[in-house]
Coordinates of N, CA, C and O in Angstrom, one line a residue:
X166 N 173.1 -59.4 27.1 CA 172.0 -58.7 27.8 C 171.3 -59.6 28.9 O 171.1 -60.8 28.6
X167 N 171.2 -59.2 30.0 CA 170.5 -60.0 31.0 C 169.0 -59.5 31.1 O 168.5 -58.6 30.4
X168 N 168.2 -60.2 31.9 CA 166.8 -60.0 32.0 C 166.5 -58.6 32.5 O 165.5 -58.0 32.1
X169 N 167.3 -58.0 33.4 CA 167.0 -56.6 33.9 C 167.1 -55.6 32.8 O 166.3 -54.7 32.8
X170 N 168.1 -55.7 31.9 CA 168.3 -54.8 30.8 C 167.1 -54.9 29.8 O 166.6 -53.9 29.4
X171 N 166.7 -56.1 29.5 CA 165.6 -56.4 28.6 C 164.3 -55.7 29.2 O 163.5 -55.0 28.5
X172 N 164.1 -55.9 30.5 CA 162.9 -55.4 31.2 C 163.0 -53.9 31.2 O 161.9 -53.2 30.9
X173 N 164.2 -53.3 31.4 CA 164.3 -51.9 31.3 C 164.0 -51.3 29.9 O 163.3 -50.2 29.9
X174 N 164.4 -52.0 28.9 CA 164.1 -51.5 27.5 C 162.6 -51.7 27.2 O 162.0 -50.7 26.7
X175 N 162.0 -52.7 27.6 CA 160.5 -52.9 27.4 C 159.7 -51.8 28.2 O 158.8 -51.1 27.7
X176 N 160.1 -51.6 29.4 CA 159.5 -50.5 30.2 C 159.7 -49.2 29.6 O 158.7 -48.4 29.5
X177 N 160.9 -48.9 29.1 CA 161.1 -47.6 28.5 C 160.3 -47.4 27.2 O 159.7 -46.3 26.9
X178 N 160.0 -48.4 26.5 CA 159.3 -48.4 25.3 C 157.8 -48.2 25.6 O 157.2 -47.3 24.9
X179 N 157.3 -48.8 26.6 CA 155.9 -48.7 27.0 C 155.7 -47.3 27.4 O 154.7 -46.6 27.1
X180 N 156.5 -46.7 28.3 CA 156.4 -45.3 28.8 C 156.5 -44.4 27.6 O 155.7 -43.4 27.6
X181 N 157.5 -44.6 26.7 CA 157.6 -43.7 25.5 C 156.3 -43.7 24.7 O 155.9 -42.6 24.2
X182 N 155.8 -44.9 24.4 CA 154.5 -45.0 23.7 C 153.4 -44.2 24.4 O 152.6 -43.4 23.8
X183 N 153.4 -44.2 25.7 CA 152.4 -43.5 26.4 C 152.6 -42.1 26.3 O 151.6 -41.2 26.2
X184 N 153.8 -41.6 26.4 CA 154.1 -40.2 26.2 C 153.7 -39.7 24.9 O 153.2 -38.6 24.7
X185 N 154.0 -40.4 23.8 CA 153.7 -40.1 22.4 C 152.1 -40.1 22.3 O 151.7 -39.1 21.6
X186 N 151.4 -41.0 22.9 CA 150.0 -40.9 22.8 C 149.4 -39.7 23.5 O 148.4 -39.1 23.0
X187 N 150.0 -39.4 24.6 CA 149.6 -38.2 25.3 C 149.9 -36.9 24.5 O 149.0 -36.0 24.5
X188 N 151.0 -36.9 23.8 CA 151.3 -35.7 23.0 C 150.3 -35.6 21.8 O 149.9 -34.5 21.4
X189 N 150.0 -36.7 21.2 CA 149.1 -36.7 20.1 C 147.6 -36.2 20.6 O 146.9 -35.5 19.9
X190 N 147.3 -36.7 21.8 CA 146.0 -36.2 22.4 C 146.1 -34.6 22.6 O 145.0 -34.0 22.3
X191 N 147.1 -34.1 23.1 CA 147.2 -32.7 23.4 C 147.2 -32.0 22.0 O 146.6 -30.9 21.9
X192 N 147.8 -32.5 21.0 CA 147.7 -31.8 19.7 C 146.3 -31.9 19.1 O 145.8 -30.9 18.5
X193 N 145.6 -33.0 19.3 CA 144.2 -33.1 18.9 C 143.4 -32.1 19.7 O 142.4 -31.5 19.0
X194 N 143.6 -31.9 20.9 CA 142.8 -30.9 21.7 C 143.0 -29.5 21.1 O 142.1 -28.6 21.1
X195 N 144.2 -29.2 20.6 CA 144.5 -27.9 20.1 C 144.0 -27.7 18.7 O 143.5 -26.7 18.3
X196 N 144.2 -28.7 17.9 CA 143.9 -28.6 16.4 C 142.5 -28.9 15.9 O 142.1 -28.4 15.0
X197 N 141.8 -29.7 16.6 CA 140.4 -30.2 16.1 C 139.4 -29.1 16.3 O 139.5 -28.3 17.2
X198 N 138.4 -29.0 15.4 CA 137.5 -27.9 15.3 C 136.4 -27.7 16.4 O 136.1 -26.6 16.6
X199 N 135.9 -28.8 16.8 CA 134.7 -28.6 17.8 C 134.9 -29.5 19.1 O 135.8 -30.3 19.1
X200 N 133.9 -29.3 19.9 CA 133.9 -30.0 21.2 C 133.9 -31.5 21.0 O 134.4 -32.3 21.8
X201 N 133.1 -32.0 20.0 CA 132.9 -33.4 19.8 C 134.2 -34.1 19.4 O 134.5 -35.2 19.9
X202 N 134.9 -33.6 18.5 CA 136.1 -34.2 18.0 C 137.2 -34.0 19.0 O 138.1 -34.9 19.2
X203 N 137.2 -32.9 19.8 CA 138.2 -32.7 20.8 C 137.9 -33.7 22.0 O 138.9 -34.3 22.5
X204 N 136.7 -34.0 22.3 CA 136.4 -34.9 23.4 C 136.9 -36.3 22.9 O 137.4 -37.1 23.7
X205 N 136.7 -36.6 21.6 CA 137.2 -38.0 21.1 C 138.7 -38.0 21.3 O 139.3 -39.1 21.8
X206 N 139.5 -37.0 20.9 CA 140.9 -37.0 21.0 C 141.3 -37.1 22.5 O 142.2 -37.9 22.9
X207 N 140.6 -36.4 23.4 CA 141.0 -36.5 24.8 C 140.7 -37.8 25.4 O 141.4 -38.3 26.2
X208 N 139.6 -38.5 25.0 CA 139.3 -39.7 25.7 C 140.0 -40.9 25.1 O 140.4 -41.8 25.9
X209 N 140.2 -40.9 23.8 CA 140.9 -42.1 23.2 C 142.3 -42.1 23.4 O 142.9 -43.0 24.1
X210 N 143.1 -41.1 22.9 CA 144.5 -41.1 22.9 C 145.1 -40.9 24.4 O 146.0 -41.5 24.8
X211 N 144.4 -39.9 25.1 CA 144.9 -39.7 26.4 C 144.7 -40.8 27.4 O 145.6 -41.1 28.2
X212 N 143.6 -41.6 27.2 CA 143.3 -42.7 28.0 C 144.4 -43.8 27.7 O 145.0 -44.4 28.7
X213 N 144.6 -44.0 26.5 CA 145.7 -45.0 26.1 C 147.1 -44.6 26.6 O 147.9 -45.4 27.1
X214 N 147.4 -43.2 26.5 CA 148.7 -42.7 26.9 C 148.8 -42.9 28.5 O 149.9 -43.3 28.9
X215 N 147.8 -42.4 29.2 CA 148.0 -42.6 30.7 C 148.1 -44.0 31.1 O 148.9 -44.4 32.0
X216 N 147.3 -44.9 30.4 CA 147.3 -46.3 30.8 C 148.7 -46.9 30.4 O 149.3 -47.8 31.2
X217 N 149.3 -46.5 29.3 CA 150.6 -47.0 29.0 C 151.7 -46.5 30.0 O 152.6 -47.3 30.3
X218 N 151.6 -45.3 30.4 CA 152.6 -44.8 31.4 C 152.4 -45.6 32.7 O 153.4 -46.0 33.4
X219 N 151.1 -45.8 33.1 CA 150.9 -46.5 34.3 C 151.4 -47.9 34.2 O 151.8 -48.6 35.2
X220 N 151.1 -48.6 33.1 CA 151.6 -50.0 32.9 C 153.1 -50.0 33.0 O 153.6 -51.0 33.5
X221 N 153.8 -49.0 32.4 CA 155.2 -49.0 32.5 C 155.7 -48.9 33.9 O 156.7 -49.5 34.3
X222 N 155.0 -48.1 34.6 CA 155.3 -47.8 36.1 C 155.1 -49.2 36.8 O 156.0 -49.6 37.6
X223 N 154.0 -49.9 36.5 CA 153.7 -51.1 37.2 C 154.7 -52.2 36.9 O 155.3 -52.9 37.7
X224 N 155.1 -52.3 35.6 CA 156.2 -53.1 35.2 C 157.5 -52.9 35.9 O 158.3 -53.8 36.2
X225 N 157.9 -51.5 35.9 CA 159.1 -51.2 36.6 C 159.1 -51.8 38.0 O 160.1 -52.4 38.5
X226 N 158.1 -51.4 38.8 CA 158.1 -51.8 40.2 C 158.0 -53.4 40.3 O 158.6 -54.0 41.2
X227 N 157.3 -54.0 39.4 CA 157.1 -55.5 39.5 C 158.4 -56.2 39.1 O 158.8 -57.2 39.7
X228 N 159.0 -55.7 38.0 CA 160.2 -56.5 37.4 C 161.5 -56.1 38.0 O 162.4 -56.9 38.2
X229 N 161.7 -54.7 38.2 CA 162.9 -54.3 38.7 C 163.1 -54.2 40.2 O 164.0 -54.7 40.8
X230 N 162.0 -53.7 40.8 CA 162.0 -53.5 42.3 C 161.4 -54.8 43.0 O 161.7 -54.9 44.2
X231 N 160.7 -55.6 42.3 CA 160.1 -56.8 43.0 C 158.9 -56.4 43.8 O 158.6 -57.2 44.7
X232 N 158.3 -55.3 43.6 CA 157.0 -54.9 44.3 C 155.8 -54.9 43.3 O 155.9 -54.3 42.3
X233 N 154.8 -55.5 43.8 CA 153.5 -55.4 43.0 C 152.6 -54.5 43.7 O 152.3 -54.6 44.9
X234 N 152.2 -53.5 42.9 CA 151.4 -52.4 43.5 C 149.9 -52.6 43.0 O 149.6 -52.3 41.8
X235 N 149.0 -52.8 43.9 CA 147.6 -52.8 43.6 C 147.1 -51.4 43.3 O 146.1 -51.3 42.5
X236 N 147.6 -50.4 43.8 CA 147.2 -49.0 43.6 C 147.4 -48.6 42.1 O 146.5 -48.0 41.6
X237 N 148.5 -49.1 41.5 CA 148.7 -48.8 40.1 C 147.7 -49.5 39.3 O 147.2 -49.1 38.3
X238 N 147.5 -50.8 39.6 CA 146.5 -51.6 38.8 C 145.1 -50.9 38.9 O 144.3 -50.8 38.0
X239 N 144.7 -50.5 40.2 CA 143.4 -49.8 40.3 C 143.5 -48.5 39.6 O 142.3 -48.1 39.0
X240 N 144.6 -47.8 39.5 CA 144.6 -46.6 38.7 C 144.3 -46.8 37.2 O 143.6 -46.1 36.5
X241 N 144.9 -48.0 36.7 CA 144.7 -48.3 35.3 C 143.3 -48.6 35.1 O 142.7 -48.1 34.1
X242 N 142.6 -49.4 36.0 CA 141.2 -49.7 35.8 C 140.4 -48.5 35.9 O 139.4 -48.3 35.1
X243 N 140.7 -47.7 36.8 CA 139.9 -46.4 37.0 C 139.9 -45.5 35.8 O 138.9 -45.0 35.3
X244 N 141.1 -45.4 35.2 CA 141.2 -44.5 34.1 C 140.6 -45.1 32.9 O 139.8 -44.5 32.1
X245 N 140.7 -46.5 32.7 CA 140.0 -47.1 31.6 C 138.5 -47.1 31.7 O 137.9 -47.0 30.6
X246 N 137.9 -47.0 32.9 CA 136.5 -46.9 33.0 C 135.9 -45.5 32.9 O 135.0 -45.2 32.2
X247 N 136.6 -44.6 33.7 CA 136.0 -43.3 33.8 C 136.3 -42.3 32.7 O 135.4 -41.5 32.4
X248 N 137.5 -42.4 32.0 CA 137.8 -41.3 31.0 C 136.8 -41.4 29.8 O 136.4 -40.3 29.4
X249 N 136.6 -42.6 29.2 CA 135.7 -42.5 28.1 C 134.2 -42.2 28.5 O 133.5 -41.5 27.7
X250 N 133.8 -42.6 29.6 CA 132.4 -42.2 30.1 C 132.4 -40.8 30.3 O 131.4 -40.2 29.9
X251 N 133.3 -40.2 31.0 CA 133.3 -38.7 31.1 C 133.4 -37.9 29.9 O 132.6 -36.9 29.7
X252 N 134.1 -38.4 28.9 CA 134.1 -37.7 27.6 C 132.9 -37.8 26.9 O 132.4 -36.9 26.2
X253 N 132.2 -39.0 27.0 CA 130.9 -39.1 26.3 C 129.8 -38.2 27.0 O 129.1 -37.6 26.3
X254 N 129.9 -38.1 28.3 CA 128.9 -37.2 29.0 C 129.1 -35.8 28.7 O 128.2 -35.1 28.5
X255 N 130.4 -35.4 28.5 CA 130.6 -34.0 28.1 C 130.1 -33.7 26.7 O 129.4 -32.6 26.5
X256 N 130.3 -34.7 25.9 CA 129.8 -34.5 24.5 C 128.3 -34.4 24.4 O 127.7 -33.6 23.7
X257 N 127.6 -35.3 25.2 CA 126.2 -35.3 25.3 C 125.6 -33.9 25.8 O 124.6 -33.4 25.4
X258 N 126.3 -33.5 26.9 CA 125.9 -32.3 27.5 C 126.0 -31.1 26.5 O 125.2 -30.2 26.5
X259 N 127.1 -31.1 25.8 CA 127.4 -30.0 24.8 C 126.3 -30.1 23.7 O 125.7 -29.0 23.2
X260 N 125.9 -31.3 23.3 CA 124.9 -31.5 22.3 C 123.6 -30.9 22.7 O 122.9 -30.2 22.1
X261 N 123.2 -31.3 23.9 CA 121.9 -30.9 24.5 C 121.8 -29.4 24.8 O 120.8 -28.9 25.0
X262 N 123.0 -28.9 25.0 CA 123.0 -27.5 25.3 C 123.0 -26.6 24.0 O 123.0 -25.4 24.1
X263 N 123.1 -27.3 22.9 CA 122.9 -26.6 21.6 C 124.3 -26.2 21.0 O 124.3 -25.3 20.1
X264 N 125.4 -26.7 21.5 CA 126.7 -26.5 20.8 C 126.7 -27.0 19.4 O 126.4 -28.3 19.2
X265 N 126.9 -26.2 18.4 CA 126.8 -26.7 17.0 C 128.0 -27.6 16.6 O 129.1 -27.4 17.2
X266 N 127.8 -28.4 15.6 CA 128.9 -29.2 15.0 C 129.8 -28.3 14.1 O 129.4 -27.2 13.8
X267 N 131.0 -28.7 13.8 CA 131.8 -27.9 13.0 C 131.3 -27.8 11.6 O 130.4 -28.7 11.2
X268 N 131.7 -26.9 10.8 CA 131.2 -26.8 9.5 C 131.6 -28.0 8.6 O 130.9 -28.3 7.5
X269 N 132.6 -28.7 8.9 CA 133.0 -29.8 8.1 C 132.1 -31.1 8.4 O 132.2 -32.1 7.6
X270 N 131.4 -31.1 9.4 CA 130.5 -32.2 9.8 C 129.3 -32.2 8.8 O 128.7 -31.1 8.6
X271 N 129.0 -33.4 8.3 CA 128.0 -33.5 7.3 C 126.7 -34.3 7.7 O 125.8 -34.5 7.0
X272 N 126.9 -34.9 8.9 CA 125.8 -35.9 9.3 C 125.7 -35.8 10.8 O 126.7 -36.0 11.6
X273 N 124.5 -35.7 11.3 CA 124.1 -35.6 12.7 C 123.3 -36.8 13.0 O 122.0 -36.8 12.8
X274 N 123.7 -37.9 13.5 CA 123.0 -39.2 13.7 C 122.2 -38.9 14.9 O 121.1 -39.6 15.1
X275 N 122.5 -38.3 16.0 CA 121.7 -38.1 17.1 C 120.5 -37.3 17.0 O 119.5 -37.5 17.7
X276 N 120.5 -36.3 16.0 CA 119.3 -35.6 15.7 C 118.1 -36.4 15.5 O 117.0 -36.2 15.9
X277 N 118.3 -37.3 14.5 CA 117.3 -38.3 14.1 C 116.7 -39.1 15.3 O 115.5 -39.3 15.5
X278 N 117.6 -39.6 16.1 CA 117.3 -40.4 17.3 C 116.4 -39.6 18.3 O 115.5 -40.1 18.8
X279 N 116.9 -38.4 18.5 CA 116.1 -37.5 19.5 C 114.8 -37.2 19.0 O 113.8 -37.1 19.7
X280 N 114.7 -36.9 17.6 CA 113.4 -36.6 17.1 C 112.4 -37.7 17.2 O 111.3 -37.6 17.5
X281 N 112.9 -39.0 16.9 CA 112.1 -40.1 17.0 C 111.6 -40.5 18.4 O 110.6 -40.9 18.7
X282 N 112.5 -40.2 19.4 CA 112.2 -40.4 20.7 C 111.2 -39.4 21.3 O 110.3 -39.8 22.0
X283 N 111.3 -38.2 20.8 CA 110.4 -37.1 21.2 C 108.9 -37.3 20.6 O 108.0 -37.0 21.2
X284 N 108.9 -37.9 19.4 CA 107.6 -38.1 18.7 C 106.8 -39.3 19.2 O 105.7 -39.4 19.0
X285 N 107.6 -40.2 20.0 CA 106.9 -41.4 20.5 C 106.0 -41.1 21.7 O 106.1 -40.3 22.4

């Protein structure tokens, strides 16, 4: 095996991991009971999945083609920063709009914090 073949295998594994994480995220969006757990699935697994695919793309162009793409690196950074923040904001907006937790949820930590904040 030469270095090109090893690089191709590593790139394939990274892209496959990203695809599997994206699949897990999609299943979580379909199967989980409420907006809060769905938001968690969308932000955690999908972010890692997209970042893995972008990393595989970056490695392919850097190792196989010999091109270093700053756009792909900026894409990785952009997804890493914006996706979790967006998911958090969607969950907070849903909470403040009165969307209830699922029946399986037994603890609402934010309710006590909001009550303490309003009484101060």
